PDB file of C-alpha atoms in Angstrom:
ATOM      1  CA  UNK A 785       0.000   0.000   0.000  1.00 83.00           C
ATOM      2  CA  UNK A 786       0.838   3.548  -0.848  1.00 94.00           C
ATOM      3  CA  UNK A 787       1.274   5.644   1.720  1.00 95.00           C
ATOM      4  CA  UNK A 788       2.025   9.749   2.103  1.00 96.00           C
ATOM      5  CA  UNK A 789       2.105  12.091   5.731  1.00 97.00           C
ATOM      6  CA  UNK A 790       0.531  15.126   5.302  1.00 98.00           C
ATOM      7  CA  UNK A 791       2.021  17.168   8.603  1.00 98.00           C
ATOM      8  CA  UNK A 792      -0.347  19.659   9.856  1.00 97.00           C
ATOM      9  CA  UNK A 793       2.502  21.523  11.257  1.00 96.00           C
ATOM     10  CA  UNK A 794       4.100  22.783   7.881  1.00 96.00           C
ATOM     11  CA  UNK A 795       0.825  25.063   8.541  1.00 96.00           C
ATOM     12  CA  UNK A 796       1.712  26.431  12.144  1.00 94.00           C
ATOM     13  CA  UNK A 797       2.254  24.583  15.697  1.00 94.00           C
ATOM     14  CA  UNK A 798      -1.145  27.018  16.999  1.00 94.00           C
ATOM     15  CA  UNK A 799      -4.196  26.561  14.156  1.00 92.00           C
ATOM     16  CA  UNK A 800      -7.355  27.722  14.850  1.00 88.00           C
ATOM     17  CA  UNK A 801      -9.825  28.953  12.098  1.00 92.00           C
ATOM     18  CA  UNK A 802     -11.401  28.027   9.357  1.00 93.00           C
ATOM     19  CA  UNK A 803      -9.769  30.067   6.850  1.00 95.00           C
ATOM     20  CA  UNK A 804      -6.850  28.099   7.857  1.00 95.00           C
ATOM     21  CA  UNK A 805      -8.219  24.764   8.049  1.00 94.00           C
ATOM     22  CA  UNK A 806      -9.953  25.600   4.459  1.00 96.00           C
ATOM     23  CA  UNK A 807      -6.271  26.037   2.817  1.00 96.00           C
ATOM     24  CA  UNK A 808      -4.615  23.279   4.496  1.00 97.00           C
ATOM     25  CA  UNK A 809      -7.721  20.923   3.332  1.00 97.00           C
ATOM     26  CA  UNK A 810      -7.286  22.303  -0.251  1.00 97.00           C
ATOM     27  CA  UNK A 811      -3.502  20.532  -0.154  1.00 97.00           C
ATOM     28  CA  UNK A 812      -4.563  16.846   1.242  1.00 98.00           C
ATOM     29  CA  UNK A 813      -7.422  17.031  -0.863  1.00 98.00           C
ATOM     30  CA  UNK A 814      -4.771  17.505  -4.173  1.00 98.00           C
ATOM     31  CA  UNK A 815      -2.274  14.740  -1.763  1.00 98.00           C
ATOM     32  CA  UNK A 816      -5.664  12.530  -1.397  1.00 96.00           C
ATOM     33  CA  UNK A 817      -6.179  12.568  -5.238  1.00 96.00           C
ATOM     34  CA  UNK A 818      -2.317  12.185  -6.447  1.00 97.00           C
ATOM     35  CA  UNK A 819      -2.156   8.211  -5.020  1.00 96.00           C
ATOM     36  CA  UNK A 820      -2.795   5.207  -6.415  1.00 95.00           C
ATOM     37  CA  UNK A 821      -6.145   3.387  -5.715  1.00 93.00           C
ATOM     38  CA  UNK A 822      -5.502   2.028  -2.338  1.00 92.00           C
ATOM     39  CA  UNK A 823      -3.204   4.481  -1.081  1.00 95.00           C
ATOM     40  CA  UNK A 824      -3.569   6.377   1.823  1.00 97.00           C
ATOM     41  CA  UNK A 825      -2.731   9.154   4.014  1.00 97.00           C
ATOM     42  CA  UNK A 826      -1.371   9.503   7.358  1.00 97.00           C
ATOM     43  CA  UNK A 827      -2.340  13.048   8.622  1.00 98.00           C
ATOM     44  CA  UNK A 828       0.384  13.953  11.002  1.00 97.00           C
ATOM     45  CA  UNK A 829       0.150  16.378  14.353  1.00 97.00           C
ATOM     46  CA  UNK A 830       3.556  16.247  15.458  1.00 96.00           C
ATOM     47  CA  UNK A 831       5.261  19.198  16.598  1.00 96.00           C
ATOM     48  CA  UNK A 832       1.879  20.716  17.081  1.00 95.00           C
ATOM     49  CA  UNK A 833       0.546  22.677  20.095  1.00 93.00           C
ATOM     50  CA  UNK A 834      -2.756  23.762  19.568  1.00 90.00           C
ATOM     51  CA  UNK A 835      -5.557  22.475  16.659  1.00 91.00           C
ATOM     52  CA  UNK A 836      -9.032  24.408  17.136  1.00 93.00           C
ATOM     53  CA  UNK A 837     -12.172  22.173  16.504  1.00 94.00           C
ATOM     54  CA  UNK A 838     -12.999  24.716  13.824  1.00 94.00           C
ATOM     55  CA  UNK A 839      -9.324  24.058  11.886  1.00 95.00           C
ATOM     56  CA  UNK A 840     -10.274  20.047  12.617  1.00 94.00           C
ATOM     57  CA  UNK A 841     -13.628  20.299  11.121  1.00 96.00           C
ATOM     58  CA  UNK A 842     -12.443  22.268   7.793  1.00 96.00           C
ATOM     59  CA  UNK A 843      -9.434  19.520   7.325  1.00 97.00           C
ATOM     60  CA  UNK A 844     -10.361  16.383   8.938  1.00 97.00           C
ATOM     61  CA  UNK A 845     -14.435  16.689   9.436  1.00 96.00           C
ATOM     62  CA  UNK A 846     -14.915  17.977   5.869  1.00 97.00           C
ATOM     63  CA  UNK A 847     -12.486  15.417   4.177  1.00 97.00           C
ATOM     64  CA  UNK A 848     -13.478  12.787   5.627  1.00 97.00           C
ATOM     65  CA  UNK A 849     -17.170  13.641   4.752  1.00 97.00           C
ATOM     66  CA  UNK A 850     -15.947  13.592   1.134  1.00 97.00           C
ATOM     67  CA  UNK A 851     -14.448  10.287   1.422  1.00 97.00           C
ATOM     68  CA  UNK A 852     -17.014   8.321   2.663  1.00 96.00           C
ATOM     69  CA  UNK A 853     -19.031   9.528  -0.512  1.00 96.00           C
ATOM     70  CA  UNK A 854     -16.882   7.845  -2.825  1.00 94.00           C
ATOM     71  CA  UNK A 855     -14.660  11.335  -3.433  1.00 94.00           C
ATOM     72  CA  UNK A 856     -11.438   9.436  -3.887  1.00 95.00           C
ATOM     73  CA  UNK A 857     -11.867   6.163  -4.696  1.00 94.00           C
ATOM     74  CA  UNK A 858     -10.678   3.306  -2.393  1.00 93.00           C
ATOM     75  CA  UNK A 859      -7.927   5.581  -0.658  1.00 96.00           C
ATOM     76  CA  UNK A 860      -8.119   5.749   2.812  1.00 96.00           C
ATOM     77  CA  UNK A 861      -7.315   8.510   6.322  1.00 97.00           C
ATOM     78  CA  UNK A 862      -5.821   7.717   9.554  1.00 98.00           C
ATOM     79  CA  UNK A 863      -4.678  10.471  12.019  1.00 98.00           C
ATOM     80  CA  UNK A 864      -1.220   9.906  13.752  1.00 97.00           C
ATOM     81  CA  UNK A 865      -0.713  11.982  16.984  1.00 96.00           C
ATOM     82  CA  UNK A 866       2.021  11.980  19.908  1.00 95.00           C
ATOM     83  CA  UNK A 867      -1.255  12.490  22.139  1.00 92.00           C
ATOM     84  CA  UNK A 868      -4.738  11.543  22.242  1.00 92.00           C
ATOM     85  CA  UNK A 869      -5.132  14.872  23.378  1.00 91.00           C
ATOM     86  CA  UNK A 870      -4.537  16.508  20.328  1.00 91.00           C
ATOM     87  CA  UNK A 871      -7.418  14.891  18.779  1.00 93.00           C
ATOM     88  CA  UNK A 872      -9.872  15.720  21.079  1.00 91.00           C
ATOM     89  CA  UNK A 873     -11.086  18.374  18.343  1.00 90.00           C
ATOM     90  CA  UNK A 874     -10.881  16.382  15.775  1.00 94.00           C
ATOM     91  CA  UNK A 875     -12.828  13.579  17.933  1.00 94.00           C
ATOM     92  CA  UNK A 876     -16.106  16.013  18.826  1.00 94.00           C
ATOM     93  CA  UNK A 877     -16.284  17.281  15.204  1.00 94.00           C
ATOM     94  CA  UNK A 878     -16.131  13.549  13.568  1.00 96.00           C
ATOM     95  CA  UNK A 879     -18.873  12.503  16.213  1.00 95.00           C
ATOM     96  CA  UNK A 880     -21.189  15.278  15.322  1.00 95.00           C
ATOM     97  CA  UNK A 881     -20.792  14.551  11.243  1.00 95.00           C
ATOM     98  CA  UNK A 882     -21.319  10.905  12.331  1.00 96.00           C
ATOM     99  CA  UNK A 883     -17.507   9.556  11.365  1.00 97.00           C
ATOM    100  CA  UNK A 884     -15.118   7.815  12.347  1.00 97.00           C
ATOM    101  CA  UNK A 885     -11.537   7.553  11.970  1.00 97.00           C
ATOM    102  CA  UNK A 886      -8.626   5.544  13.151  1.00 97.00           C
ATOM    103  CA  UNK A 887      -6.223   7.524  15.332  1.00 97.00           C
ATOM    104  CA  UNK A 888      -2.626   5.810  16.261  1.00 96.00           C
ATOM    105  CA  UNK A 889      -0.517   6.760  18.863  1.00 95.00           C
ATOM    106  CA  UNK A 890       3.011   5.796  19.876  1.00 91.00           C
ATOM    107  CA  UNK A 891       1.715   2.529  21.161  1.00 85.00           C
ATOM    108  CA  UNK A 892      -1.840   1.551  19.890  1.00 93.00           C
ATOM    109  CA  UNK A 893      -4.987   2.459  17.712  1.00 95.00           C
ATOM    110  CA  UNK A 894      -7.755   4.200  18.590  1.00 96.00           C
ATOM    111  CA  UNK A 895     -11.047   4.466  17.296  1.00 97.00           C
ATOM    112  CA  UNK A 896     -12.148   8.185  17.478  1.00 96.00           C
ATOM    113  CA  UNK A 897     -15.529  10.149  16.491  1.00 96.00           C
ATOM    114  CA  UNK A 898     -19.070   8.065  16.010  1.00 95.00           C
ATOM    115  CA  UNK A 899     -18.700   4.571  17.223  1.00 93.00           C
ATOM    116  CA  UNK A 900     -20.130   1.662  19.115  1.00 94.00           C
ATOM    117  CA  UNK A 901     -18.876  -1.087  21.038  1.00 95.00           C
ATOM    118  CA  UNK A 902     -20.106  -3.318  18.147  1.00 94.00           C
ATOM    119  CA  UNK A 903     -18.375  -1.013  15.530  1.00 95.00           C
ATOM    120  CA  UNK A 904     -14.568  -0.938  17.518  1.00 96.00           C
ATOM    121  CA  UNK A 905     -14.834  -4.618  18.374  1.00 95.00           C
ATOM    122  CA  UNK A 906     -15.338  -5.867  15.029  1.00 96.00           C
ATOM    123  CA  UNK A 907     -12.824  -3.553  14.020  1.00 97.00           C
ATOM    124  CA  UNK A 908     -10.307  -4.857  16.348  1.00 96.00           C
ATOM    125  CA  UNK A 909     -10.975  -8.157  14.940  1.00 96.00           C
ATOM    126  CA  UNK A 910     -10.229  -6.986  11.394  1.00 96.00           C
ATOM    127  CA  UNK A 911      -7.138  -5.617  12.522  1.00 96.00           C
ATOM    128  CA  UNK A 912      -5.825  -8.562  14.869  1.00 95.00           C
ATOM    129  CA  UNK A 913      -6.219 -10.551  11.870  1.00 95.00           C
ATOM    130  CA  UNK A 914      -5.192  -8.382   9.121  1.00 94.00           C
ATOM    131  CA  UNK A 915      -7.311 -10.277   6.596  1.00 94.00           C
ATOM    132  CA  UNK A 916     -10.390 -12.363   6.934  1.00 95.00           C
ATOM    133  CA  UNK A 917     -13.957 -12.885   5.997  1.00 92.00           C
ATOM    134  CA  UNK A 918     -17.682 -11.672   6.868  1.00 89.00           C
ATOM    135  CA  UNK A 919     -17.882 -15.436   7.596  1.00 89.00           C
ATOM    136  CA  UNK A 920     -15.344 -16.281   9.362  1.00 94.00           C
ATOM    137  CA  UNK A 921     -15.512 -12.887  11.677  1.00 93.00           C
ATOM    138  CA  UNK A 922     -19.136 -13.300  12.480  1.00 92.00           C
ATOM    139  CA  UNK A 923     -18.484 -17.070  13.865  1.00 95.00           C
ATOM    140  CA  UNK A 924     -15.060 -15.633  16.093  1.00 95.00           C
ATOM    141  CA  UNK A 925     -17.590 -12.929  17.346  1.00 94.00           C
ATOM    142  CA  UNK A 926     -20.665 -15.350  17.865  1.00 94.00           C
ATOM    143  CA  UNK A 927     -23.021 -13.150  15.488  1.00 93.00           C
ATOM    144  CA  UNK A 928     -25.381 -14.042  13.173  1.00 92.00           C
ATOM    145  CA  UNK A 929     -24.338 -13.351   9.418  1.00 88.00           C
ATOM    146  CA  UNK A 930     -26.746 -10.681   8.548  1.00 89.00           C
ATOM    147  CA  UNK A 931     -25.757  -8.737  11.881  1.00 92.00           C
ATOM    148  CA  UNK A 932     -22.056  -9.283  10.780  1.00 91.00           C
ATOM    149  CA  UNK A 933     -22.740  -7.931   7.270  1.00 89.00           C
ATOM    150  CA  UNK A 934     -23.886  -5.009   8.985  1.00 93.00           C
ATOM    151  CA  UNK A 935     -21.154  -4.246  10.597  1.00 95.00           C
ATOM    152  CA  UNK A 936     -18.542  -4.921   8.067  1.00 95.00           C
ATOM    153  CA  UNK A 937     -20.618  -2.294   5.203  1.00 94.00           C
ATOM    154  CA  UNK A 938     -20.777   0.344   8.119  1.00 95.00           C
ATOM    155  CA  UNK A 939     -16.839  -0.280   8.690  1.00 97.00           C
ATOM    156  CA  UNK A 940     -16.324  -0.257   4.468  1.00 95.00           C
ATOM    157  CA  UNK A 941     -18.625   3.035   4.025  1.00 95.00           C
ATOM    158  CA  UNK A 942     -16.696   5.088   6.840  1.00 95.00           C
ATOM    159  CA  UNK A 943     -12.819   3.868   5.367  1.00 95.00           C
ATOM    160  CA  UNK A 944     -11.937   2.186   7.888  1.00 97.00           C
ATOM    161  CA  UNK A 945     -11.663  -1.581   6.524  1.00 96.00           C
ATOM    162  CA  UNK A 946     -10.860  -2.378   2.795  1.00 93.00           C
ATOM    163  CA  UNK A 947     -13.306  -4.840   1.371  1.00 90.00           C
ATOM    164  CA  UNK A 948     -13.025  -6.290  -1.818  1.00 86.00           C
ATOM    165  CA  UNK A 949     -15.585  -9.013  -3.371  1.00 82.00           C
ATOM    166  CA  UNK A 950     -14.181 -12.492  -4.201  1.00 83.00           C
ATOM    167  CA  UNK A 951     -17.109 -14.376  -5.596  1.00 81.00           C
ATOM    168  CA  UNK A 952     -21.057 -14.925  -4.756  1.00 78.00           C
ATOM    169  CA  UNK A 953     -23.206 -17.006  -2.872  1.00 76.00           C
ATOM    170  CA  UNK A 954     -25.956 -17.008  -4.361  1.00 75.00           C
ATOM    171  CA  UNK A 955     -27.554 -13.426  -4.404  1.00 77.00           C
ATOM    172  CA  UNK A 956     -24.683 -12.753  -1.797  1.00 77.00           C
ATOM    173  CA  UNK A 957     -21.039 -11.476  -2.212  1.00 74.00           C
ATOM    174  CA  UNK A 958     -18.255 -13.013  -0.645  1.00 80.00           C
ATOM    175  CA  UNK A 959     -15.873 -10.356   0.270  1.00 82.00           C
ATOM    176  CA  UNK A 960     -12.280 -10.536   1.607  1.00 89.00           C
ATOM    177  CA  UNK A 961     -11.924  -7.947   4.930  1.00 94.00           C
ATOM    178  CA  UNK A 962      -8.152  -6.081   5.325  1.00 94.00           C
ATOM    179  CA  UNK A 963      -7.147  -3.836   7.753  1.00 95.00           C
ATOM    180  CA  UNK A 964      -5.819  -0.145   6.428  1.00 96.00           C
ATOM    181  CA  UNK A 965      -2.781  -0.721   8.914  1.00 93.00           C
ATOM    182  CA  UNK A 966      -0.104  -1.858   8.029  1.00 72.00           C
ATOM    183  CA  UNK A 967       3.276  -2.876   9.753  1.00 46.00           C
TER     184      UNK A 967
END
């Protein structure tokens, strides 16, 4: 997989306004668009000191929005931070648009914005395993298939999971699940 930093700071350490957040969305937008089908971005907040939840909704809120409408393909977003406290913007704004986006740290992945128990667990899953199957995850998680399914198309509409059909079951696709990390 692709995969470009976009580093917030190149903008300022202190960001606060819209106008601001508007021109620093304009550039990942064009970095978005430049990769290869798959790729993805890693938006960056190191070195920063302050992020407004106005700046976070103009870049993250706004882009995000766009890419769970099919903007750019099967690309994908994750946030990288030194502190879960940086995000806490970012976090509020997602919820109220209804996203979600994966957030890592120096030592784990977090699942910040809109979410549900349901949604991080099966996410977890996906992740633990790297690859794997509506089938397969809905019998590790004791679910019924059509609660499963669910799950999975929420976790595929939001970016968060790559899914990619590998046959049919009658009126059903068979998809292959991969987690957007990678090591």
């Amino acid at each position: 997989m692709h995969i470009e930093r976009f580093h917030v700071a190149q903008f300022g350490p202190r960001l606060g306004t819209r106008m601001e957040g508007e021109h620093a969305r304009a550039e990942l937008i064009a970095l978005l668009t430049s990769l290869p089908e798959g790729g993805q971005v890693r938006v960056s907040l190191d070195k920063m000191d302050v992020l407004s939840t106005s700046f976070s909704d103009e870049l993250i809120g706004k882009t995000l929005h766009l890419l769970t409408q099919g903007e750019f393909g099967d690309r994908t977003l994750i946030l990288e931070t030194p502190s879960l406290d940086l995000a806490d913007g970012i976090d509020v704004k997602l919820a109220q648009r209804q996203l979600a986006l994966l957030c890592l740290t120096k030592d784990a992945w977090h699942l910040i914005g809109a979410q549900t128990p349901a949604i991080t667990d099966t996410l977890r899953l996906i992740i633990e395993k790297g690859q794997t199957t509506a089938k397969e995850l809905a019998s590790d998680l004791g679910l019924q298939m059509n609660a499963c399914v669910n799950r999975v198309a929420r976790l595929a509409k939001l970016h968060l999971i790559h899914r990619e059909q590998i046959g049919m079951s009658g009126p059903q696709a068979i998809y292959s699940l991969h987690s957007i990390l990678t090591t």
